[in-house]
Amino acid sequence: MFQTFKEWFWLERFWLPPTIKWSDLEDHDGLIFVKPSHLYMTIPYAFVLIIIRHFFQKFIASPLAKTFGIKEEVQKKIIPNAVLENFFKHSTRKPSQTDIYGLAKKCNLTERQVERWFRIRQNQDRPCKMKKFQESCWRFTFYLIITIAGIAFLYDKPWVYDLWEVWNGYPRQPLLPSQYWYYILEMSFYWSLLFSLGSDIKRKDFLATVIHHLAAVSLMSFSWCANYIRSGTLVMIVHDVADIWLESAKMFSYAGWKQTCNALFFIFSAVFLISRLIIFPFWILYCTLILPLHYLQPFFSYIFLNLQLMVLQVLNLYWSYLILKMLKRSIFTKSIRDVRSDTESEHEEEEEEEEEKEEATEGKETDRLKNSLGANRHLIPNGQHGC
């Protein structure tokens, strides 16, 4: 049964233009052509990247963060309370005022103590700036290296300057060593991001991120098997070039360098909007959707490739909307906050301010009590202070 499915899955009419056979893409005369089996190496390479990432974050990102003044945050401890913990885990992380009143009565606490317990408990699950900085530093480093490598691999390729060359001789286009490593490293990186989703910071666009990573892996795998390597490398370089600026802006944001962060974010916004909303649809999609029709009749893999690219463009539009929201916020509030921020972090600043005010109020009450006692001491006869 498996063999039957395998034969059906690899039918030439699904992957190749009419009249082209898999035998036409066999290695010959020193020319190497893509093979689906090449992609097996992306999985072990993904785990290698995860190991490299671990040591990078420990020995490079962490010291760099400390250089920027980012310290490991010491979480405030809370008094263990089984009732409140059970409510926190199984009911809601944000109890209503009625819930707080009932929990206070049940635990023999004041409402303020219950509110404070939940606030500290929420903060314990919130990722610290050090972890955020480490993740952004790793992604910045990879995107920087892969973008430089992509430019080095592509700068002398004729199809970068003449899109007709993308389809010249397709699909009998041999695989170059630079194309192999560019594809394999990029795919391995996205596999590593998928494998580390459980431990990475969970943001509001978590679902969109998962879809993006899966779409990226699927698109690269499919384009590899159908030998859309030339157009695939163009898609990758266009999408990598903006991410460098985003991750660097986030690093400076976590370090508190607001002006540098804002400048980098504006550069990122310009690069992203130009590359994803102008170059990608009007250059890449034109290359994959329109130009092939001058060489070939539409066939299954041509249609499937462009459907995946359109899904990618929908995600680009979604992220462009988020970016424009952040730009609007920065123009009117003079500050940039990532609207994709980690879960519930949009209330983080407000909660911290509320907690600081609460602590300040408690401190003032304590000082007022001490001052009151001190002021009344002269009314107490000598020798009676020990009551």
mmCIF file of N, CA and C in Angstrom, residues 255-382:
data_model
loop_
_atom_site.group_PDB
_atom_site.id
_atom_site.type_symbol
_atom_site.label_atom_id
_atom_site.label_comp_id
_atom_site.label_asym_id
_atom_site.label_seq_id
_atom_site.Cartn_x
_atom_site.Cartn_y
_atom_site.Cartn_z
ATOM 1 N N ALA A 255 17.015 46.576 25.235
ATOM 2 C CA ALA A 255 18.119 47.218 25.943
ATOM 3 C C ALA A 255 17.757 48.621 26.418
ATOM 4 N N GLY A 256 16.601 49.128 25.979
ATOM 5 C CA GLY A 256 16.168 50.453 26.399
ATOM 6 C C GLY A 256 16.701 51.589 25.549
ATOM 7 N N TRP A 257 17.289 51.278 24.406
ATOM 8 C CA TRP A 257 17.798 52.308 23.496
ATOM 9 C C TRP A 257 16.656 52.707 22.552
ATOM 10 N N LYS A 258 15.760 53.526 23.036
ATOM 11 C CA LYS A 258 14.522 53.804 22.317
ATOM 12 C C LYS A 258 14.749 54.515 20.985
ATOM 13 N N GLN A 259 15.624 55.510 20.960
ATOM 14 C CA GLN A 259 15.848 56.249 19.713
ATOM 15 C C GLN A 259 16.464 55.350 18.649
ATOM 16 N N THR A 260 17.439 54.535 19.042
ATOM 17 C CA THR A 260 18.041 53.594 18.094
ATOM 18 C C THR A 260 17.011 52.581 17.622
ATOM 19 N N CYS A 261 16.207 52.102 18.552
ATOM 20 C CA CYS A 261 15.141 51.154 18.199
ATOM 21 C C CYS A 261 14.179 51.764 17.191
ATOM 22 N N ASN A 262 13.752 52.998 17.447
ATOM 23 C CA ASN A 262 12.806 53.647 16.536
ATOM 24 C C ASN A 262 13.402 53.837 15.148
ATOM 25 N N ALA A 263 14.681 54.243 15.096
ATOM 26 C CA ALA A 263 15.330 54.446 13.798
ATOM 27 C C ALA A 263 15.412 53.139 13.023
ATOM 28 N N LEU A 264 15.817 52.063 13.708
ATOM 29 C CA LEU A 264 15.918 50.761 13.055
ATOM 30 C C LEU A 264 14.542 50.244 12.636
ATOM 31 N N PHE A 265 13.536 50.538 13.450
ATOM 32 C CA PHE A 265 12.193 50.074 13.097
ATOM 33 C C PHE A 265 11.671 50.785 11.850
ATOM 34 N N PHE A 266 11.954 52.060 11.721
ATOM 35 C CA PHE A 266 11.530 52.787 10.526
ATOM 36 C C PHE A 266 12.242 52.247 9.284
ATOM 37 N N ILE A 267 13.528 51.904 9.443
ATOM 38 C CA ILE A 267 14.252 51.290 8.318
ATOM 39 C C ILE A 267 13.626 49.944 7.979
ATOM 40 N N PHE A 268 13.353 49.146 9.018
ATOM 41 C CA PHE A 268 12.706 47.851 8.793
ATOM 42 C C PHE A 268 11.377 48.015 8.071
ATOM 43 N N SER A 269 10.567 48.973 8.516
ATOM 44 C CA SER A 269 9.250 49.178 7.903
ATOM 45 C C SER A 269 9.376 49.492 6.426
ATOM 46 N N ALA A 270 10.322 50.384 6.092
ATOM 47 C CA ALA A 270 10.508 50.752 4.689
ATOM 48 C C ALA A 270 10.967 49.556 3.864
ATOM 49 N N VAL A 271 11.955 48.805 4.396
ATOM 50 C CA VAL A 271 12.470 47.638 3.671
ATOM 51 C C VAL A 271 11.387 46.581 3.534
ATOM 52 N N PHE A 272 10.630 46.341 4.607
ATOM 53 C CA PHE A 272 9.584 45.317 4.578
ATOM 54 C C PHE A 272 8.501 45.674 3.567
ATOM 55 N N LEU A 273 7.989 46.889 3.640
ATOM 56 C CA LEU A 273 6.884 47.275 2.757
ATOM 57 C C LEU A 273 7.311 47.280 1.293
ATOM 58 N N ILE A 274 8.556 47.683 1.043
ATOM 59 C CA ILE A 274 9.041 47.691 -0.344
ATOM 60 C C ILE A 274 9.263 46.265 -0.846
ATOM 61 N N SER A 275 9.908 45.443 -0.008
ATOM 62 C CA SER A 275 10.247 44.087 -0.464
ATOM 63 C C SER A 275 9.027 43.172 -0.521
ATOM 64 N N ARG A 276 8.096 43.302 0.449
ATOM 65 C CA ARG A 276 6.972 42.370 0.521
ATOM 66 C C ARG A 276 5.739 42.835 -0.241
ATOM 67 N N LEU A 277 5.563 44.158 -0.378
ATOM 68 C CA LEU A 277 4.355 44.657 -1.038
ATOM 69 C C LEU A 277 4.612 45.206 -2.441
ATOM 70 N N ILE A 278 5.876 45.355 -2.800
ATOM 71 C CA ILE A 278 6.187 45.854 -4.152
ATOM 72 C C ILE A 278 7.011 44.824 -4.918
ATOM 73 N N ILE A 279 8.214 44.520 -4.392
ATOM 74 C CA ILE A 279 9.106 43.616 -5.124
ATOM 75 C C ILE A 279 8.515 42.216 -5.227
ATOM 76 N N PHE A 280 8.005 41.683 -4.111
ATOM 77 C CA PHE A 280 7.501 40.302 -4.146
ATOM 78 C C PHE A 280 6.299 40.125 -5.085
ATOM 79 N N PRO A 281 5.245 40.924 -4.946
ATOM 80 C CA PRO A 281 4.096 40.687 -5.840
ATOM 81 C C PRO A 281 4.346 41.095 -7.287
ATOM 82 N N PHE A 282 5.068 42.211 -7.499
ATOM 83 C CA PHE A 282 5.208 42.733 -8.856
ATOM 84 C C PHE A 282 6.461 42.240 -9.576
ATOM 85 N N TRP A 283 7.343 41.561 -8.830
ATOM 86 C CA TRP A 283 8.555 41.042 -9.443
ATOM 87 C C TRP A 283 8.571 39.510 -9.367
ATOM 88 N N ILE A 284 8.482 38.986 -8.129
ATOM 89 C CA ILE A 284 8.562 37.534 -7.954
ATOM 90 C C ILE A 284 7.304 36.849 -8.482
ATOM 91 N N LEU A 285 6.131 37.304 -8.027
ATOM 92 C CA LEU A 285 4.894 36.664 -8.488
ATOM 93 C C LEU A 285 4.697 36.819 -9.992
ATOM 94 N N TYR A 286 5.112 37.943 -10.523
ATOM 95 C CA TYR A 286 5.057 38.117 -11.981
ATOM 96 C C TYR A 286 5.948 37.091 -12.671
ATOM 97 N N CYS A 287 7.106 36.847 -12.053
ATOM 98 C CA CYS A 287 8.059 35.883 -12.613
ATOM 99 C C CYS A 287 7.516 34.461 -12.567
ATOM 100 N N THR A 288 6.836 34.103 -11.475
ATOM 101 C CA THR A 288 6.361 32.721 -11.333
ATOM 102 C C THR A 288 4.981 32.487 -11.940
ATOM 103 N N LEU A 289 4.196 33.549 -12.065
ATOM 104 C CA LEU A 289 2.809 33.393 -12.521
ATOM 105 C C LEU A 289 2.635 33.685 -14.002
ATOM 106 N N ILE A 290 3.319 34.696 -14.512
ATOM 107 C CA ILE A 290 3.092 35.157 -15.886
ATOM 108 C C ILE A 290 4.148 34.628 -16.859
ATOM 109 N N LEU A 291 5.417 34.780 -16.496
ATOM 110 C CA LEU A 291 6.485 34.427 -17.441
ATOM 111 C C LEU A 291 6.485 32.949 -17.854
ATOM 112 N N PRO A 292 6.172 31.988 -16.955
ATOM 113 C CA PRO A 292 6.203 30.584 -17.394
ATOM 114 C C PRO A 292 5.234 30.280 -18.535
ATOM 115 N N LEU A 293 4.174 31.063 -18.635
ATOM 116 C CA LEU A 293 3.172 30.792 -19.674
ATOM 117 C C LEU A 293 3.728 31.027 -21.074
ATOM 118 N N HIS A 294 4.836 31.744 -21.176
ATOM 119 C CA HIS A 294 5.481 31.948 -22.479
ATOM 120 C C HIS A 294 6.307 30.732 -22.879
ATOM 121 N N TYR A 295 6.616 29.871 -21.905
ATOM 122 C CA TYR A 295 7.422 28.689 -22.173
ATOM 123 C C TYR A 295 6.604 27.402 -22.119
ATOM 124 N N LEU A 296 5.618 27.359 -21.207
ATOM 125 C CA LEU A 296 4.947 26.109 -20.902
ATOM 126 C C LEU A 296 3.439 26.301 -20.800
ATOM 127 N N GLN A 297 2.721 25.211 -20.937
ATOM 128 C CA GLN A 297 1.306 25.202 -20.640
ATOM 129 C C GLN A 297 1.137 25.015 -19.123
ATOM 130 N N PRO A 298 0.093 25.600 -18.521
ATOM 131 C CA PRO A 298 -0.111 25.416 -17.075
ATOM 132 C C PRO A 298 -0.196 23.935 -16.706
ATOM 133 N N PHE A 299 0.463 23.574 -15.628
ATOM 134 C CA PHE A 299 0.438 22.203 -15.130
ATOM 135 C C PHE A 299 0.357 22.240 -13.611
ATOM 136 N N PHE A 300 0.193 21.069 -12.989
ATOM 137 C CA PHE A 300 -0.164 21.020 -11.578
ATOM 138 C C PHE A 300 0.833 21.749 -10.683
ATOM 139 N N SER A 301 2.111 21.454 -10.787
ATOM 140 C CA SER A 301 3.087 22.054 -9.880
ATOM 141 C C SER A 301 3.198 23.563 -10.076
ATOM 142 N N TYR A 302 2.984 24.039 -11.289
ATOM 143 C CA TYR A 302 2.959 25.486 -11.552
ATOM 144 C C TYR A 302 1.822 26.130 -10.760
ATOM 145 N N ILE A 303 0.631 25.510 -10.783
ATOM 146 C CA ILE A 303 -0.522 26.051 -10.065
ATOM 147 C C ILE A 303 -0.290 25.979 -8.556
ATOM 148 N N PHE A 304 0.212 24.829 -8.092
ATOM 149 C CA PHE A 304 0.419 24.646 -6.654
ATOM 150 C C PHE A 304 1.490 25.597 -6.120
ATOM 151 N N LEU A 305 2.549 25.807 -6.866
ATOM 152 C CA LEU A 305 3.603 26.746 -6.462
ATOM 153 C C LEU A 305 3.034 28.137 -6.244
ATOM 154 N N ASN A 306 2.246 28.598 -7.201
ATOM 155 C CA ASN A 306 1.715 29.955 -7.107
ATOM 156 C C ASN A 306 0.649 30.089 -6.030
ATOM 157 N N LEU A 307 -0.082 29.029 -5.740
ATOM 158 C CA LEU A 307 -1.021 29.067 -4.619
ATOM 159 C C LEU A 307 -0.274 29.262 -3.301
ATOM 160 N N GLN A 308 0.830 28.574 -3.142
ATOM 161 C CA GLN A 308 1.625 28.732 -1.921
ATOM 162 C C GLN A 308 2.217 30.132 -1.816
ATOM 163 N N LEU A 309 2.671 30.659 -2.928
ATOM 164 C CA LEU A 309 3.215 32.024 -2.910
ATOM 165 C C LEU A 309 2.138 33.049 -2.582
ATOM 166 N N MET A 310 0.910 32.771 -3.003
ATOM 167 C CA MET A 310 -0.187 33.684 -2.679
ATOM 168 C C MET A 310 -0.549 33.617 -1.198
ATOM 169 N N VAL A 311 -0.480 32.410 -0.610
ATOM 170 C CA VAL A 311 -0.676 32.290 0.833
ATOM 171 C C VAL A 311 0.391 33.101 1.567
ATOM 172 N N LEU A 312 1.614 33.015 1.097
ATOM 173 C CA LEU A 312 2.704 33.786 1.680
ATOM 174 C C LEU A 312 2.440 35.285 1.566
ATOM 175 N N GLN A 313 1.874 35.704 0.441
ATOM 176 C CA GLN A 313 1.581 37.117 0.260
ATOM 177 C C GLN A 313 0.453 37.582 1.177
ATOM 178 N N VAL A 314 -0.511 36.706 1.450
ATOM 179 C CA VAL A 314 -1.573 37.050 2.406
ATOM 180 C C VAL A 314 -0.967 37.295 3.785
ATOM 181 N N LEU A 315 -0.027 36.444 4.187
ATOM 182 C CA LEU A 315 0.672 36.655 5.455
ATOM 183 C C LEU A 315 1.466 37.956 5.435
ATOM 184 N N ASN A 316 2.064 38.275 4.304
ATOM 185 C CA ASN A 316 2.785 39.552 4.189
ATOM 186 C C ASN A 316 1.847 40.729 4.390
ATOM 187 N N LEU A 317 0.647 40.634 3.849
ATOM 188 C CA LEU A 317 -0.344 41.699 4.021
ATOM 189 C C LEU A 317 -0.753 41.819 5.482
ATOM 190 N N TYR A 318 -0.915 40.677 6.153
ATOM 191 C CA TYR A 318 -1.282 40.695 7.568
ATOM 192 C C TYR A 318 -0.199 41.372 8.402
ATOM 193 N N TRP A 319 1.058 40.980 8.168
ATOM 194 C CA TRP A 319 2.144 41.603 8.926
ATOM 195 C C TRP A 319 2.326 43.077 8.545
ATOM 196 N N SER A 320 2.046 43.431 7.323
ATOM 197 C CA SER A 320 2.120 44.839 6.922
ATOM 198 C C SER A 320 1.098 45.660 7.707
ATOM 199 N N TYR A 321 -0.080 45.067 7.916
ATOM 200 C CA TYR A 321 -1.111 45.736 8.720
ATOM 201 C C TYR A 321 -0.608 45.975 10.142
ATOM 202 N N LEU A 322 0.034 44.975 10.744
ATOM 203 C CA LEU A 322 0.576 45.133 12.093
ATOM 204 C C LEU A 322 1.664 46.205 12.128
ATOM 205 N N ILE A 323 2.496 46.221 11.112
ATOM 206 C CA ILE A 323 3.572 47.211 11.053
ATOM 207 C C ILE A 323 3.006 48.615 10.942
ATOM 208 N N LEU A 324 2.001 48.785 10.106
ATOM 209 C CA LEU A 324 1.376 50.105 9.952
ATOM 210 C C LEU A 324 0.715 50.546 11.261
ATOM 211 N N LYS A 325 0.166 49.591 12.020
ATOM 212 C CA LYS A 325 -0.396 49.923 13.328
ATOM 213 C C LYS A 325 0.685 50.425 14.271
ATOM 214 N N MET A 326 1.842 49.768 14.243
ATOM 215 C CA MET A 326 2.946 50.197 15.106
ATOM 216 C C MET A 326 3.487 51.553 14.668
ATOM 217 N N LEU A 327 3.528 51.780 13.363
ATOM 218 C CA LEU A 327 3.974 53.085 12.872
ATOM 219 C C LEU A 327 3.025 54.187 13.313
ATOM 220 N N LYS A 328 1.729 53.906 13.220
ATOM 221 C CA LYS A 328 0.737 54.882 13.661
ATOM 222 C C LYS A 328 0.897 55.181 15.139
ATOM 223 N N ARG A 329 1.100 54.130 15.929
ATOM 224 C CA ARG A 329 1.283 54.310 17.365
ATOM 225 C C ARG A 329 2.537 55.116 17.661
ATOM 226 N N SER A 330 3.610 54.836 16.917
ATOM 227 C CA SER A 330 4.870 55.538 17.177
ATOM 228 C C SER A 330 4.772 57.009 16.817
ATOM 229 N N ILE A 331 3.986 57.324 15.785
ATOM 230 C CA ILE A 331 3.844 58.725 15.360
ATOM 231 C C ILE A 331 3.084 59.526 16.401
ATOM 232 N N PHE A 332 2.046 58.909 16.990
ATOM 233 C CA PHE A 332 1.194 59.642 17.917
ATOM 234 C C PHE A 332 1.626 59.514 19.370
ATOM 235 N N THR A 333 2.344 58.448 19.710
ATOM 236 C CA THR A 333 2.757 58.274 21.101
ATOM 237 C C THR A 333 4.266 58.374 21.287
ATOM 238 N N LYS A 334 5.007 58.489 20.168
ATOM 239 C CA LYS A 334 6.465 58.619 20.212
ATOM 240 C C LYS A 334 7.155 57.393 20.781
ATOM 241 N N SER A 335 6.482 56.264 20.775
ATOM 242 C CA SER A 335 7.109 55.033 21.240
ATOM 243 C C SER A 335 6.577 53.873 20.424
ATOM 244 N N ILE A 336 7.412 52.852 20.298
ATOM 245 C CA ILE A 336 7.053 51.677 19.509
ATOM 246 C C ILE A 336 6.958 50.478 20.438
ATOM 247 N N ARG A 337 5.828 49.814 20.394
ATOM 248 C CA ARG A 337 5.672 48.565 21.122
ATOM 249 C C ARG A 337 5.221 47.512 20.124
ATOM 250 N N ASP A 338 5.850 46.360 20.195
ATOM 251 C CA ASP A 338 5.546 45.289 19.246
ATOM 252 C C ASP A 338 4.133 44.785 19.482
ATOM 253 N N VAL A 339 3.227 45.012 18.507
ATOM 254 C CA VAL A 339 1.849 44.560 18.661
ATOM 255 C C VAL A 339 1.761 43.053 18.557
ATOM 256 N N ARG A 340 2.869 42.363 18.206
ATOM 257 C CA ARG A 340 2.908 40.910 18.222
ATOM 258 C C ARG A 340 3.480 40.420 19.535
ATOM 259 N N SER A 341 3.523 41.297 20.558
ATOM 260 C CA SER A 341 4.250 40.989 21.777
ATOM 261 C C SER A 341 3.720 39.742 22.445
ATOM 262 N N ASP A 342 4.530 39.249 23.398
ATOM 263 C CA ASP A 342 4.179 37.990 24.035
ATOM 264 C C ASP A 342 2.839 38.088 24.741
ATOM 265 N N THR A 343 2.210 36.958 24.960
ATOM 266 C CA THR A 343 0.852 36.892 25.457
ATOM 267 C C THR A 343 0.669 37.734 26.710
ATOM 268 N N GLU A 344 -0.327 38.590 26.685
ATOM 269 C CA GLU A 344 -0.736 39.435 27.793
ATOM 270 C C GLU A 344 0.255 40.552 28.082
ATOM 271 N N SER A 345 1.313 40.699 27.313
ATOM 272 C CA SER A 345 2.308 41.718 27.644
ATOM 273 C C SER A 345 1.832 43.110 27.311
ATOM 274 N N GLU A 346 0.705 43.234 26.588
ATOM 275 C CA GLU A 346 0.196 44.573 26.326
ATOM 276 C C GLU A 346 -0.236 45.243 27.613
ATOM 277 N N HIS A 347 -0.490 44.429 28.693
ATOM 278 C CA HIS A 347 -0.870 45.007 29.983
ATOM 279 C C HIS A 347 0.309 45.044 30.946
ATOM 280 N N GLU A 348 1.470 44.632 30.485
ATOM 281 C CA GLU A 348 2.610 44.488 31.389
ATOM 282 C C GLU A 348 3.002 45.821 32.007
ATOM 283 N N GLU A 349 3.118 46.862 31.190
ATOM 284 C CA GLU A 349 3.552 48.145 31.708
ATOM 285 C C GLU A 349 2.527 48.704 32.686
ATOM 286 N N GLU A 350 1.224 48.555 32.328
ATOM 287 C CA GLU A 350 0.190 49.063 33.211
ATOM 288 C C GLU A 350 0.208 48.337 34.548
ATOM 289 N N GLU A 351 0.421 46.987 34.509
ATOM 290 C CA GLU A 351 0.437 46.219 35.744
ATOM 291 C C GLU A 351 1.635 46.588 36.604
ATOM 292 N N GLU A 352 2.799 46.800 35.946
ATOM 293 C CA GLU A 352 3.986 47.179 36.704
ATOM 294 C C GLU A 352 3.790 48.537 37.376
ATOM 295 N N GLU A 353 3.182 49.485 36.634
ATOM 296 C CA GLU A 353 2.934 50.797 37.209
ATOM 297 C C GLU A 353 1.974 50.690 38.387
ATOM 298 N N GLU A 354 0.921 49.858 38.228
ATOM 299 C CA GLU A 354 -0.052 49.672 39.298
ATOM 300 C C GLU A 354 0.618 49.079 40.527
ATOM 301 N N GLU A 355 1.514 48.098 40.298
ATOM 302 C CA GLU A 355 2.199 47.457 41.417
ATOM 303 C C GLU A 355 3.125 48.442 42.115
ATOM 304 N N GLU A 356 3.820 49.274 41.321
ATOM 305 C CA GLU A 356 4.707 50.275 41.925
ATOM 306 C C GLU A 356 3.910 51.271 42.760
ATOM 307 N N LYS A 357 2.741 51.677 42.221
ATOM 308 C CA LYS A 357 1.898 52.611 42.972
ATOM 309 C C LYS A 357 1.415 51.978 44.269
ATOM 310 N N GLU A 358 1.054 50.675 44.171
ATOM 311 C CA GLU A 358 0.575 49.970 45.356
ATOM 312 C C GLU A 358 1.670 49.896 46.401
ATOM 313 N N GLU A 359 2.902 49.561 45.961
ATOM 314 C CA GLU A 359 4.020 49.474 46.897
ATOM 315 C C GLU A 359 4.319 50.843 47.498
ATOM 316 N N ALA A 360 4.225 51.878 46.645
ATOM 317 C CA ALA A 360 4.480 53.230 47.144
ATOM 318 C C ALA A 360 3.431 53.619 48.180
ATOM 319 N N THR A 361 2.163 53.247 47.909
ATOM 320 C CA THR A 361 1.084 53.563 48.840
ATOM 321 C C THR A 361 1.294 52.856 50.168
ATOM 322 N N GLU A 362 1.677 51.556 50.081
ATOM 323 C CA GLU A 362 1.936 50.807 51.304
ATOM 324 C C GLU A 362 3.098 51.410 52.075
ATOM 325 N N GLY A 363 4.105 51.870 51.320
ATOM 326 C CA GLY A 363 5.250 52.488 51.974
ATOM 327 C C GLY A 363 4.878 53.776 52.679
ATOM 328 N N LYS A 364 4.025 54.588 52.023
ATOM 329 C CA LYS A 364 3.593 55.847 52.634
ATOM 330 C C LYS A 364 2.758 55.594 53.887
ATOM 331 N N GLU A 365 1.900 54.542 53.804
ATOM 332 C CA GLU A 365 1.079 54.219 54.973
ATOM 333 C C GLU A 365 1.961 53.808 56.139
ATOM 334 N N THR A 366 3.015 53.013 55.832
ATOM 335 C CA THR A 366 3.934 52.590 56.882
ATOM 336 C C THR A 366 4.656 53.778 57.488
ATOM 337 N N ASP A 367 5.140 54.696 56.604
ATOM 338 C CA ASP A 367 5.843 55.886 57.096
ATOM 339 C C ASP A 367 4.910 56.756 57.925
ATOM 340 N N ARG A 368 3.631 56.868 57.465
ATOM 341 C CA ARG A 368 2.674 57.693 58.195
ATOM 342 C C ARG A 368 2.427 57.120 59.587
ATOM 343 N N LEU A 369 2.359 55.762 59.647
ATOM 344 C CA LEU A 369 2.141 55.117 60.937
ATOM 345 C C LEU A 369 3.330 55.343 61.867
ATOM 346 N N LYS A 370 4.540 55.223 61.286
ATOM 347 C CA LYS A 370 5.740 55.440 62.095
ATOM 348 C C LYS A 370 5.805 56.876 62.593
ATOM 349 N N ASN A 371 5.503 57.821 61.694
ATOM 350 C CA ASN A 371 5.549 59.228 62.082
ATOM 351 C C ASN A 371 4.523 59.531 63.167
ATOM 352 N N SER A 372 3.341 58.871 63.034
ATOM 353 C CA SER A 372 2.299 59.096 64.029
ATOM 354 C C SER A 372 2.739 58.586 65.392
ATOM 355 N N LEU A 373 3.347 57.390 65.383
ATOM 356 C CA LEU A 373 3.844 56.849 66.647
ATOM 357 C C LEU A 373 4.938 57.730 67.225
ATOM 358 N N GLY A 374 5.817 58.214 66.322
ATOM 359 C CA GLY A 374 6.908 59.063 66.803
ATOM 360 C C GLY A 374 6.400 60.375 67.370
ATOM 361 N N ALA A 375 5.367 60.927 66.716
ATOM 362 C CA ALA A 375 4.839 62.215 67.165
ATOM 363 C C ALA A 375 4.137 62.088 68.510
ATOM 364 N N ASN A 376 3.596 60.898 68.813
ATOM 365 C CA ASN A 376 2.848 60.724 70.058
ATOM 366 C C ASN A 376 3.695 60.231 71.215
ATOM 367 N N ARG A 377 4.976 59.989 70.946
ATOM 368 C CA ARG A 377 5.823 59.434 71.999
ATOM 369 C C ARG A 377 5.932 60.395 73.199
ATOM 370 N N HIS A 378 5.929 61.723 72.904
ATOM 371 C CA HIS A 378 6.131 62.656 74.002
ATOM 372 C C HIS A 378 4.902 62.724 74.914
ATOM 373 N N LEU A 379 3.782 62.167 74.452
ATOM 374 C CA LEU A 379 2.587 62.146 75.286
ATOM 375 C C LEU A 379 2.579 60.983 76.255
ATOM 376 N N ILE A 380 3.488 60.010 76.013
ATOM 377 C CA ILE A 380 3.518 58.828 76.866
ATOM 378 C C ILE A 380 4.511 59.068 77.989
ATOM 379 N N PRO A 381 4.128 58.885 79.226
ATOM 380 C CA PRO A 381 5.052 59.105 80.354
ATOM 381 C C PRO A 381 6.298 58.226 80.210
ATOM 382 N N ASN A 382 7.426 58.776 80.663
ATOM 383 C CA ASN A 382 8.663 58.034 80.637
ATOM 384 C C ASN A 382 8.486 56.711 81.391
#
